[in-house]
Short mmCIF file of N, CA and C in Angstrom, two decimals:
data_model
loop_
_atom_site.label_atom_id
_atom_site.label_comp_id
_atom_site.label_asym_id
_atom_site.label_seq_id
_atom_site.Cartn_x
_atom_site.Cartn_y
_atom_site.Cartn_z
N MET K 137 -89.82 88.36 -209.79
CA MET K 137 -88.92 87.39 -209.45
C MET K 137 -88.28 86.76 -210.91
N SER K 138 -86.85 86.92 -210.78
CA SER K 138 -86.44 86.31 -212.09
C SER K 138 -86.64 84.98 -212.37
N ARG K 139 -86.52 84.33 -213.48
CA ARG K 139 -86.26 82.83 -213.14
C ARG K 139 -85.52 82.07 -212.67
N PHE K 140 -84.43 82.96 -212.77
CA PHE K 140 -83.04 82.39 -212.22
C PHE K 140 -83.41 81.93 -210.74
N VAL K 141 -84.02 83.05 -210.06
CA VAL K 141 -83.88 82.70 -208.83
C VAL K 141 -85.02 81.90 -208.24
N ALA K 142 -86.05 82.29 -209.16
CA ALA K 142 -87.39 80.95 -209.18
C ALA K 142 -86.33 79.34 -209.36
N PHE K 143 -85.70 79.26 -210.13
CA PHE K 143 -84.93 78.31 -210.47
C PHE K 143 -84.44 77.67 -209.08
N VAL K 144 -83.73 78.58 -208.60
CA VAL K 144 -82.70 78.64 -207.19
C VAL K 144 -83.79 77.76 -206.22
N LEU K 145 -84.57 78.90 -206.36
CA LEU K 145 -85.70 78.78 -204.99
C LEU K 145 -86.28 77.10 -205.38
N LEU K 146 -86.52 76.58 -206.42
CA LEU K 146 -86.83 74.91 -206.32
C LEU K 146 -85.98 74.19 -206.23
N VAL K 147 -84.57 74.44 -206.56
CA VAL K 147 -83.62 73.35 -206.18
C VAL K 147 -83.29 73.28 -204.91
N VAL K 148 -83.25 74.51 -203.70
CA VAL K 148 -83.05 74.84 -202.64
C VAL K 148 -84.46 73.70 -201.60
N LEU K 149 -85.70 74.38 -201.87
CA LEU K 149 -86.49 73.56 -201.79
C LEU K 149 -86.89 72.25 -201.98
N GLY K 150 -86.63 71.97 -203.36
CA GLY K 150 -86.89 70.36 -203.41
C GLY K 150 -85.76 69.66 -202.73
N ALA K 151 -84.59 70.17 -202.50
CA ALA K 151 -83.36 69.46 -201.37
C ALA K 151 -83.87 69.63 -200.14
N CYS K 152 -84.27 70.27 -199.87
CA CYS K 152 -84.73 70.07 -198.18
C CYS K 152 -86.03 69.43 -197.79
N SER K 153 -87.27 69.38 -199.22
CA SER K 153 -88.37 68.92 -198.74
C SER K 153 -88.74 67.33 -199.03
N SER K 154 -88.00 67.19 -200.21
CA SER K 154 -88.14 65.58 -200.86
C SER K 154 -87.60 64.78 -200.60
N PRO K 155 -87.87 63.43 -200.15
CA PRO K 155 -87.22 62.63 -200.09
C PRO K 155 -86.36 62.10 -201.19
N PRO K 156 -85.15 61.15 -200.99
CA PRO K 156 -84.45 60.96 -201.96
C PRO K 156 -85.20 60.40 -203.44
N GLU K 157 -86.11 59.38 -203.26
CA GLU K 157 -86.70 59.09 -204.36
C GLU K 157 -87.52 60.01 -205.27
N GLU K 158 -88.02 60.62 -204.52
CA GLU K 158 -88.67 61.79 -205.10
C GLU K 158 -88.04 63.06 -205.59
N THR K 159 -86.74 63.41 -205.62
CA THR K 159 -86.01 64.12 -205.78
C THR K 159 -86.09 64.95 -207.48
N ALA K 160 -86.65 66.17 -208.01
CA ALA K 160 -86.57 66.06 -209.32
C ALA K 160 -85.36 66.47 -210.02
N THR K 161 -85.31 65.80 -210.88
CA THR K 161 -84.04 65.94 -211.70
C THR K 161 -84.04 67.04 -212.31
N LEU K 162 -82.82 67.69 -213.32
CA LEU K 162 -82.30 68.69 -213.62
C LEU K 162 -83.30 69.48 -214.26
N GLN K 163 -83.43 68.28 -215.30
CA GLN K 163 -84.58 68.99 -216.43
C GLN K 163 -85.92 69.08 -215.98
N GLU K 164 -86.45 68.52 -214.72
CA GLU K 164 -87.95 69.15 -214.52
C GLU K 164 -87.92 69.86 -213.84
N LEU K 165 -86.59 70.42 -212.81
CA LEU K 165 -86.27 71.76 -212.43
C LEU K 165 -86.53 72.82 -213.46
N GLU K 166 -85.66 72.85 -214.56
CA GLU K 166 -85.67 73.76 -215.60
C GLU K 166 -87.06 73.86 -216.38
N ALA K 167 -87.43 72.86 -216.46
CA ALA K 167 -89.23 72.98 -217.13
C ALA K 167 -90.02 73.58 -216.24
N ALA K 168 -89.93 73.31 -214.86
CA ALA K 168 -90.76 74.19 -213.85
C ALA K 168 -90.32 75.80 -213.93
N ALA K 169 -89.30 76.05 -214.05
CA ALA K 169 -88.90 77.38 -214.14
C ALA K 169 -89.09 78.10 -215.56
N GLY K 170 -89.37 77.43 -216.26
CA GLY K 170 -89.72 77.91 -217.37
C GLY K 170 -88.68 78.49 -218.36
N PRO K 171 -88.29 78.58 -219.50
CA PRO K 171 -87.67 79.08 -220.46
C PRO K 171 -86.53 79.77 -219.85
N ALA K 172 -85.32 79.84 -220.10
CA ALA K 172 -84.19 80.48 -219.63
C ALA K 172 -83.85 81.70 -219.83
N ALA K 173 -83.41 82.69 -219.44
CA ALA K 173 -83.36 83.95 -220.21
C ALA K 173 -82.07 84.40 -219.99
N GLY K 174 -80.88 83.61 -219.99
CA GLY K 174 -79.46 83.78 -219.84
C GLY K 174 -79.08 84.08 -218.80
N PRO K 175 -77.80 84.34 -217.96
CA PRO K 175 -77.29 84.58 -216.96
C PRO K 175 -77.98 85.94 -216.31
N PRO K 176 -78.34 86.17 -215.09
CA PRO K 176 -78.67 87.40 -214.82
C PRO K 176 -77.56 88.54 -214.96
N GLN K 177 -77.78 89.67 -215.18
CA GLN K 177 -76.58 90.56 -215.55
C GLN K 177 -77.07 91.85 -215.02
N VAL K 178 -77.95 91.68 -214.16
CA VAL K 178 -78.29 92.95 -212.99
C VAL K 178 -78.73 92.33 -212.04
N LEU K 179 -78.84 93.45 -210.61
CA LEU K 179 -79.44 92.40 -209.75
C LEU K 179 -80.43 93.64 -209.29
N PRO K 180 -81.87 93.67 -208.79
CA PRO K 180 -82.86 94.70 -208.41
C PRO K 180 -81.85 96.24 -207.46
N GLY K 181 -82.01 96.91 -208.18
CA GLY K 181 -81.11 98.25 -207.54
C GLY K 181 -79.82 98.32 -208.02
N ASP K 182 -79.23 97.40 -209.28
CA ASP K 182 -77.94 97.21 -209.23
C ASP K 182 -77.89 98.78 -210.62
N ILE K 183 -76.64 98.87 -210.70
CA ILE K 183 -75.79 100.06 -211.25
C ILE K 183 -75.12 99.25 -212.46
N ALA K 184 -75.30 99.52 -213.86
CA ALA K 184 -74.35 99.22 -214.65
C ALA K 184 -73.32 99.68 -214.99
N ASN K 185 -71.95 99.34 -214.48
CA ASN K 185 -70.55 99.62 -214.68
C ASN K 185 -69.86 99.56 -215.99
N LEU K 186 -69.54 100.42 -216.54
CA LEU K 186 -69.15 100.31 -217.87
C LEU K 186 -67.51 100.96 -218.00
N GLN K 187 -66.75 100.53 -218.64
CA GLN K 187 -65.04 101.18 -218.78
C GLN K 187 -64.39 100.90 -220.10
N VAL K 188 -63.56 101.35 -220.24
CA VAL K 188 -62.65 101.04 -221.56
C VAL K 188 -61.74 100.46 -221.53
N GLU K 189 -61.41 99.26 -222.08
CA GLU K 189 -60.74 98.31 -221.88
C GLU K 189 -59.84 98.28 -223.18
N GLN K 190 -58.45 97.83 -223.14
CA GLN K 190 -57.95 97.78 -224.22
C GLN K 190 -57.49 96.22 -224.91
N SER K 191 -58.64 95.78 -225.90
CA SER K 191 -58.30 94.22 -226.58
C SER K 191 -57.09 93.95 -227.16
N PRO K 192 -56.55 93.41 -226.87
CA PRO K 192 -55.33 92.98 -227.80
C PRO K 192 -55.62 92.41 -229.55
N ALA K 193 -56.98 92.05 -229.46
CA ALA K 193 -57.74 91.72 -230.60
C ALA K 193 -57.55 92.77 -231.37
N VAL K 194 -58.92 93.62 -230.70
CA VAL K 194 -59.44 94.53 -231.69
C VAL K 194 -59.33 96.07 -231.15
N GLY K 195 -58.76 96.41 -230.25
CA GLY K 195 -58.33 97.79 -229.58
C GLY K 195 -58.93 98.21 -228.54
N PRO K 196 -59.17 99.48 -228.32
CA PRO K 196 -60.29 100.10 -227.56
C PRO K 196 -61.47 99.58 -227.41
N VAL K 197 -62.23 98.87 -226.21
CA VAL K 197 -63.72 98.54 -226.31
C VAL K 197 -64.12 98.50 -225.24
N VAL K 198 -65.56 98.54 -224.65
CA VAL K 198 -66.47 98.74 -223.65
C VAL K 198 -66.65 97.59 -222.86
N ALA K 199 -66.09 97.33 -221.61
CA ALA K 199 -66.28 96.40 -221.23
C ALA K 199 -67.40 96.25 -219.66
N ASP K 200 -67.99 95.23 -219.27
CA ASP K 200 -68.75 95.74 -217.99
C ASP K 200 -67.90 95.60 -216.48
N ARG K 201 -68.56 95.47 -215.36
CA ARG K 201 -67.62 95.70 -214.31
C ARG K 201 -66.96 94.98 -213.85
N GLU K 202 -67.08 93.24 -214.99
CA GLU K 202 -66.09 92.41 -214.68
C GLU K 202 -65.23 92.16 -215.65
N HIS K 203 -65.34 93.40 -216.19
CA HIS K 203 -64.15 93.24 -217.68
C HIS K 203 -64.41 92.55 -218.95
N TYR K 204 -65.66 92.20 -219.10
CA TYR K 204 -65.74 91.26 -219.91
C TYR K 204 -66.41 92.30 -221.49
N THR K 205 -65.78 91.97 -222.40
CA THR K 205 -65.85 92.65 -223.50
C THR K 205 -67.82 93.00 -223.81
N LEU K 206 -68.14 93.91 -224.28
CA LEU K 206 -69.66 94.12 -224.36
C LEU K 206 -69.95 94.09 -226.11
N TYR K 207 -70.86 93.60 -226.55
CA TYR K 207 -70.97 93.47 -228.04
C TYR K 207 -72.16 94.10 -228.67
N LEU K 208 -72.14 94.74 -229.68
CA LEU K 208 -73.28 95.25 -230.29
C LEU K 208 -73.95 94.04 -231.54
N ASN K 209 -75.07 94.18 -232.35
CA ASN K 209 -75.42 93.09 -233.16
C ASN K 209 -75.93 93.90 -234.50
N THR K 210 -75.06 93.88 -235.53
CA THR K 210 -75.59 94.82 -236.76
C THR K 210 -77.06 94.82 -237.11
N GLU K 211 -77.65 93.66 -236.40
CA GLU K 211 -79.11 93.37 -236.99
C GLU K 211 -80.18 94.28 -236.04
N ASP K 212 -79.47 94.59 -235.09
CA ASP K 212 -80.71 95.26 -234.20
C ASP K 212 -80.44 96.76 -234.88
N GLY K 213 -82.05 97.08 -234.38
CA GLY K 213 -82.20 98.52 -235.03
C GLY K 213 -81.85 99.41 -233.76
N SER K 214 -82.33 100.96 -234.18
CA SER K 214 -81.31 101.85 -233.25
C SER K 214 -82.56 101.76 -231.89
N SER K 215 -81.97 101.37 -230.73
CA SER K 215 -82.76 101.14 -229.78
C SER K 215 -83.71 99.96 -229.86
N LYS K 216 -83.49 99.00 -230.38
CA LYS K 216 -84.51 97.94 -230.75
C LYS K 216 -83.44 96.64 -230.48
N SER K 217 -83.48 95.47 -229.75
CA SER K 217 -82.78 94.71 -229.94
C SER K 217 -83.50 93.54 -230.83
N THR K 218 -82.93 92.67 -231.65
CA THR K 218 -83.50 91.12 -232.27
C THR K 218 -83.24 89.79 -231.68
N CYS K 219 -82.39 90.09 -230.34
CA CYS K 219 -81.67 89.07 -229.82
C CYS K 219 -82.82 88.84 -228.29
N LEU K 220 -83.96 88.29 -228.66
CA LEU K 220 -84.98 88.21 -227.46
C LEU K 220 -85.39 86.74 -227.37
N GLU K 221 -85.24 85.88 -227.96
CA GLU K 221 -85.34 84.47 -227.96
C GLU K 221 -84.44 83.75 -227.07
N PRO K 222 -84.57 82.41 -226.24
CA PRO K 222 -83.64 82.08 -225.63
C PRO K 222 -82.27 81.43 -226.31
N GLU K 223 -82.84 81.23 -227.70
CA GLU K 223 -81.68 80.35 -228.27
C GLU K 223 -80.74 81.72 -228.21
N CYS K 224 -81.11 82.83 -228.50
CA CYS K 224 -79.65 83.77 -228.77
C CYS K 224 -79.29 84.41 -227.18
N THR K 225 -80.25 84.85 -226.26
CA THR K 225 -80.01 85.14 -225.26
C THR K 225 -79.37 84.41 -224.26
N LEU K 226 -79.56 83.13 -224.45
CA LEU K 226 -78.38 82.29 -223.37
C LEU K 226 -76.78 82.19 -224.19
N VAL K 227 -76.69 82.51 -225.25
CA VAL K 227 -75.23 83.14 -225.96
C VAL K 227 -74.98 84.40 -225.73
N TRP K 228 -76.12 85.06 -226.14
CA TRP K 228 -75.55 86.66 -226.15
C TRP K 228 -76.40 87.61 -225.00
N PRO K 229 -76.11 87.05 -223.81
CA PRO K 229 -77.13 87.86 -222.37
C PRO K 229 -77.08 89.40 -222.77
N PRO K 230 -78.48 89.97 -222.72
CA PRO K 230 -78.05 91.16 -222.60
C PRO K 230 -77.67 92.06 -221.32
N LEU K 231 -77.11 93.13 -221.28
CA LEU K 231 -76.11 93.82 -220.32
C LEU K 231 -77.71 94.80 -219.80
N LEU K 232 -78.08 94.43 -218.50
CA LEU K 232 -79.25 95.35 -218.23
C LEU K 232 -78.96 96.48 -217.02
N ALA K 233 -79.63 97.35 -216.65
CA ALA K 233 -79.42 98.31 -215.96
C ALA K 233 -80.93 98.71 -215.18
N ALA K 234 -80.83 98.27 -213.91
CA ALA K 234 -82.34 98.62 -213.06
C ALA K 234 -82.34 99.86 -213.08
N GLY K 235 -83.53 99.96 -213.69
CA GLY K 235 -83.85 101.87 -213.66
C GLY K 235 -83.00 102.83 -214.37
N GLY K 236 -82.66 101.97 -215.33
CA GLY K 236 -81.90 102.65 -216.62
C GLY K 236 -80.39 103.82 -215.65
N LYS K 237 -79.70 102.89 -214.87
CA LYS K 237 -78.91 103.39 -213.98
C LYS K 237 -77.11 102.74 -214.49
N ILE K 238 -76.78 104.07 -215.26
CA ILE K 238 -75.22 103.24 -215.90
C ILE K 238 -74.19 104.33 -215.62
N GLU K 239 -73.32 103.60 -214.82
CA GLU K 239 -72.06 104.40 -214.50
C GLU K 239 -70.58 104.27 -215.41
N ALA K 240 -70.42 105.06 -216.25
CA ALA K 240 -69.44 105.05 -217.63
C ALA K 240 -68.60 106.37 -217.32
N PRO K 241 -67.84 106.67 -216.34
CA PRO K 241 -66.92 108.13 -216.48
C PRO K 241 -65.88 108.24 -217.50
N GLU K 242 -65.65 107.11 -218.05
CA GLU K 242 -64.41 107.30 -219.24
C GLU K 242 -65.63 107.64 -220.68
N LEU K 243 -66.72 107.23 -220.29
CA LEU K 243 -67.40 107.25 -222.18
C LEU K 243 -68.32 108.57 -222.10
N ASP K 244 -68.58 109.19 -223.59
CA ASP K 244 -69.26 110.33 -223.45
C ASP K 244 -71.09 109.74 -223.26
N GLN K 245 -71.44 110.80 -222.13
CA GLN K 245 -72.87 110.46 -221.63
C GLN K 245 -73.95 110.25 -222.63
N LYS K 246 -73.62 111.25 -223.52
CA LYS K 246 -74.65 111.43 -224.73
C LYS K 246 -74.76 110.35 -225.23
N LEU K 247 -73.93 109.16 -225.19
CA LEU K 247 -73.97 107.88 -226.15
C LEU K 247 -74.67 106.68 -225.38
N LEU K 248 -75.02 107.02 -223.76
CA LEU K 248 -75.41 106.24 -223.30
C LEU K 248 -76.60 106.05 -222.92
N GLY K 249 -77.43 105.22 -222.85
CA GLY K 249 -79.20 105.16 -222.41
C GLY K 249 -79.55 103.57 -222.57
N THR K 250 -80.88 103.41 -222.19
CA THR K 250 -81.47 101.93 -222.14
C THR K 250 -82.46 101.76 -222.85
N MET K 251 -82.99 100.64 -223.52
CA MET K 251 -83.98 100.64 -224.06
C MET K 251 -85.25 99.47 -223.64
N LYS K 252 -86.12 99.59 -223.36
CA LYS K 252 -87.09 98.58 -222.51
C LYS K 252 -87.15 97.00 -223.49
N ARG K 253 -86.81 96.13 -222.60
CA ARG K 253 -87.14 94.81 -223.63
C ARG K 253 -88.61 94.44 -223.61
N PRO K 254 -88.99 93.20 -224.43
CA PRO K 254 -90.45 92.70 -223.98
C PRO K 254 -90.83 92.36 -222.60
N ASP K 255 -89.83 92.02 -221.87
CA ASP K 255 -89.91 91.36 -220.55
C ASP K 255 -89.95 92.70 -219.37
N GLY K 256 -89.77 94.07 -219.94
CA GLY K 256 -89.84 94.92 -218.90
C GLY K 256 -88.77 95.62 -218.43
N THR K 257 -87.25 94.80 -218.66
CA THR K 257 -86.02 94.74 -218.19
C THR K 257 -85.70 95.98 -219.03
N GLU K 258 -84.61 96.52 -218.74
CA GLU K 258 -84.11 97.90 -219.66
C GLU K 258 -82.38 97.51 -219.85
N GLN K 259 -82.31 97.50 -221.12
CA GLN K 259 -81.37 97.02 -221.87
C GLN K 259 -80.05 98.12 -222.20
N VAL K 260 -78.78 97.89 -221.51
CA VAL K 260 -78.03 99.28 -221.87
C VAL K 260 -77.62 99.13 -223.49
N THR K 261 -77.55 100.75 -223.90
CA THR K 261 -77.53 100.93 -225.22
C THR K 261 -76.08 101.97 -225.08
N ILE K 262 -75.40 101.67 -225.73
CA ILE K 262 -74.33 102.52 -226.42
C ILE K 262 -74.11 103.26 -227.77
N GLY K 263 -74.38 104.45 -228.05
CA GLY K 263 -74.63 104.79 -229.42
C GLY K 263 -75.93 104.47 -230.02
N GLY K 264 -76.88 104.19 -229.20
CA GLY K 264 -78.47 103.59 -229.60
C GLY K 264 -78.21 101.90 -230.10
N HIS K 265 -76.84 101.52 -230.01
CA HIS K 265 -76.77 99.89 -230.12
C HIS K 265 -77.06 99.26 -228.75
N PRO K 266 -78.18 98.25 -228.35
CA PRO K 266 -77.88 97.47 -227.63
C PRO K 266 -76.84 96.61 -227.08
N VAL K 267 -76.22 96.37 -225.84
CA VAL K 267 -75.31 95.74 -225.78
C VAL K 267 -75.57 94.46 -225.31
N TYR K 268 -74.54 93.36 -225.50
CA TYR K 268 -74.49 91.88 -225.08
C TYR K 268 -73.26 91.75 -224.45
N ARG K 269 -73.33 90.76 -223.12
CA ARG K 269 -71.87 89.83 -223.45
C ARG K 269 -71.80 88.61 -224.30
N TYR K 270 -70.80 87.74 -224.60
CA TYR K 270 -70.85 86.80 -225.33
C TYR K 270 -70.43 85.51 -223.88
N VAL K 271 -71.28 84.24 -224.51
CA VAL K 271 -71.03 83.25 -223.25
C VAL K 271 -69.85 82.66 -223.53
N ASP K 272 -69.18 82.55 -224.77
CA ASP K 272 -67.98 81.79 -224.91
C ASP K 272 -66.35 82.87 -224.44
N ASP K 273 -66.68 84.07 -224.27
CA ASP K 273 -65.50 84.99 -223.51
C ASP K 273 -65.37 84.18 -222.42
N GLU K 274 -64.57 83.59 -222.14
CA GLU K 274 -64.11 82.79 -220.98
C GLU K 274 -63.08 83.63 -219.71
N GLN K 275 -62.90 84.54 -220.39
CA GLN K 275 -61.71 85.35 -219.09
C GLN K 275 -62.23 86.73 -219.54
N ALA K 276 -62.00 87.58 -218.79
CA ALA K 276 -62.03 89.16 -218.50
C ALA K 276 -60.99 89.25 -219.76
N GLY K 277 -61.30 90.44 -220.75
CA GLY K 277 -60.51 90.80 -221.81
C GLY K 277 -60.59 90.06 -223.20
N ASP K 278 -61.27 89.05 -222.93
CA ASP K 278 -61.39 88.02 -224.12
C ASP K 278 -62.47 89.00 -225.35
N ALA K 279 -62.34 88.84 -226.58
CA ALA K 279 -63.27 89.13 -227.63
C ALA K 279 -63.60 88.17 -228.41
N THR K 280 -63.35 87.01 -228.39
CA THR K 280 -64.04 85.74 -228.95
C THR K 280 -65.18 85.95 -229.70
N GLY K 281 -66.15 86.97 -229.61
CA GLY K 281 -67.31 87.00 -230.22
C GLY K 281 -67.09 88.22 -231.48
N HIS K 282 -66.22 88.47 -231.48
CA HIS K 282 -65.74 89.95 -232.33
C HIS K 282 -65.92 89.63 -233.80
N GLY K 283 -66.99 89.56 -234.84
CA GLY K 283 -66.95 89.10 -235.87
C GLY K 283 -67.95 88.11 -236.11
N ARG K 284 -68.52 87.40 -235.11
CA ARG K 284 -69.18 85.97 -235.13
C ARG K 284 -70.40 85.97 -235.98
N ASP K 285 -70.46 85.50 -236.60
CA ASP K 285 -71.88 85.42 -237.73
C ASP K 285 -71.84 86.37 -238.70
N ASP K 286 -70.51 87.38 -238.63
CA ASP K 286 -70.72 88.64 -239.66
C ASP K 286 -71.58 89.86 -239.00
N ARG K 287 -72.37 89.75 -237.68
CA ARG K 287 -73.10 90.79 -237.25
C ARG K 287 -73.05 91.10 -236.05
N TRP K 288 -72.15 90.28 -235.17
CA TRP K 288 -71.73 90.51 -233.75
C TRP K 288 -70.11 91.24 -233.81
N TYR K 289 -70.50 92.01 -232.99
CA TYR K 289 -68.84 92.99 -232.91
C TYR K 289 -68.70 93.18 -231.64
N ALA K 290 -67.26 93.46 -231.05
CA ALA K 290 -67.24 94.16 -229.92
C ALA K 290 -67.28 95.77 -230.31
N ILE K 291 -68.14 96.48 -228.81
CA ILE K 291 -68.15 97.60 -228.94
C ILE K 291 -67.11 98.65 -228.86
N ALA K 292 -67.01 99.74 -229.42
CA ALA K 292 -65.92 100.37 -229.54
C ALA K 292 -66.54 101.77 -228.17
N PRO K 293 -65.66 102.54 -227.81
CA PRO K 293 -66.17 103.54 -226.96
C PRO K 293 -66.87 104.74 -227.78
N ASN K 294 -67.20 104.76 -229.03
CA ASN K 294 -67.58 105.62 -229.57
C ASN K 294 -68.89 105.46 -230.12
N GLY K 295 -69.22 103.78 -229.51
CA GLY K 295 -70.60 103.22 -230.02
C GLY K 295 -70.86 102.58 -231.32
N SER K 296 -69.69 102.42 -232.04
CA SER K 296 -69.42 101.92 -233.26
C SER K 296 -68.39 100.66 -233.10
N LYS K 297 -68.38 99.78 -233.93
CA LYS K 297 -67.75 98.45 -234.04
C LYS K 297 -66.70 98.71 -233.81
N ALA K 298 -65.84 97.97 -232.89
CA ALA K 298 -64.39 98.15 -232.66
C ALA K 298 -63.26 97.38 -234.09
N SER K 299 -62.41 98.13 -234.17
CA SER K 299 -61.29 97.77 -235.23
C SER K 299 -60.33 98.47 -234.68
N ARG K 300 -58.92 97.95 -235.27
CA ARG K 300 -57.91 98.48 -234.77
C ARG K 300 -57.48 99.53 -236.06
#
């Protein structure tokens, strides 16, 4: 069970069974659920859907099913993520694919893959680069993470850094 689901269960069960004076605070519930691993990016049995979108800022990019720009981290190795700690995954949530299932008809299938993360989930890779979303992209099509910290870049359909 994911920590997010555990957290929701704690909130629901706490609201249903605790008298008002014994209701846990949000901080207590978060502590009970353990460290956050970022927003859930895939549900059990879910398929990662990718498409090519045109970003006004950086040109053609790969986006997820919700049309949010995906990013690569230049510090990652080939099919190896360096973004593993909550401080990173809360800002750069990895794109996951349950059972390695990826649907991306516009992309070269030879570029697509997954890698196992230490928690056992499978992160989508494009051209060997693990891919992520950026929490500060407020709406579909944003690419505000491009160039962040000189290591995060929107990923182009060929698996490289996006650029005009």
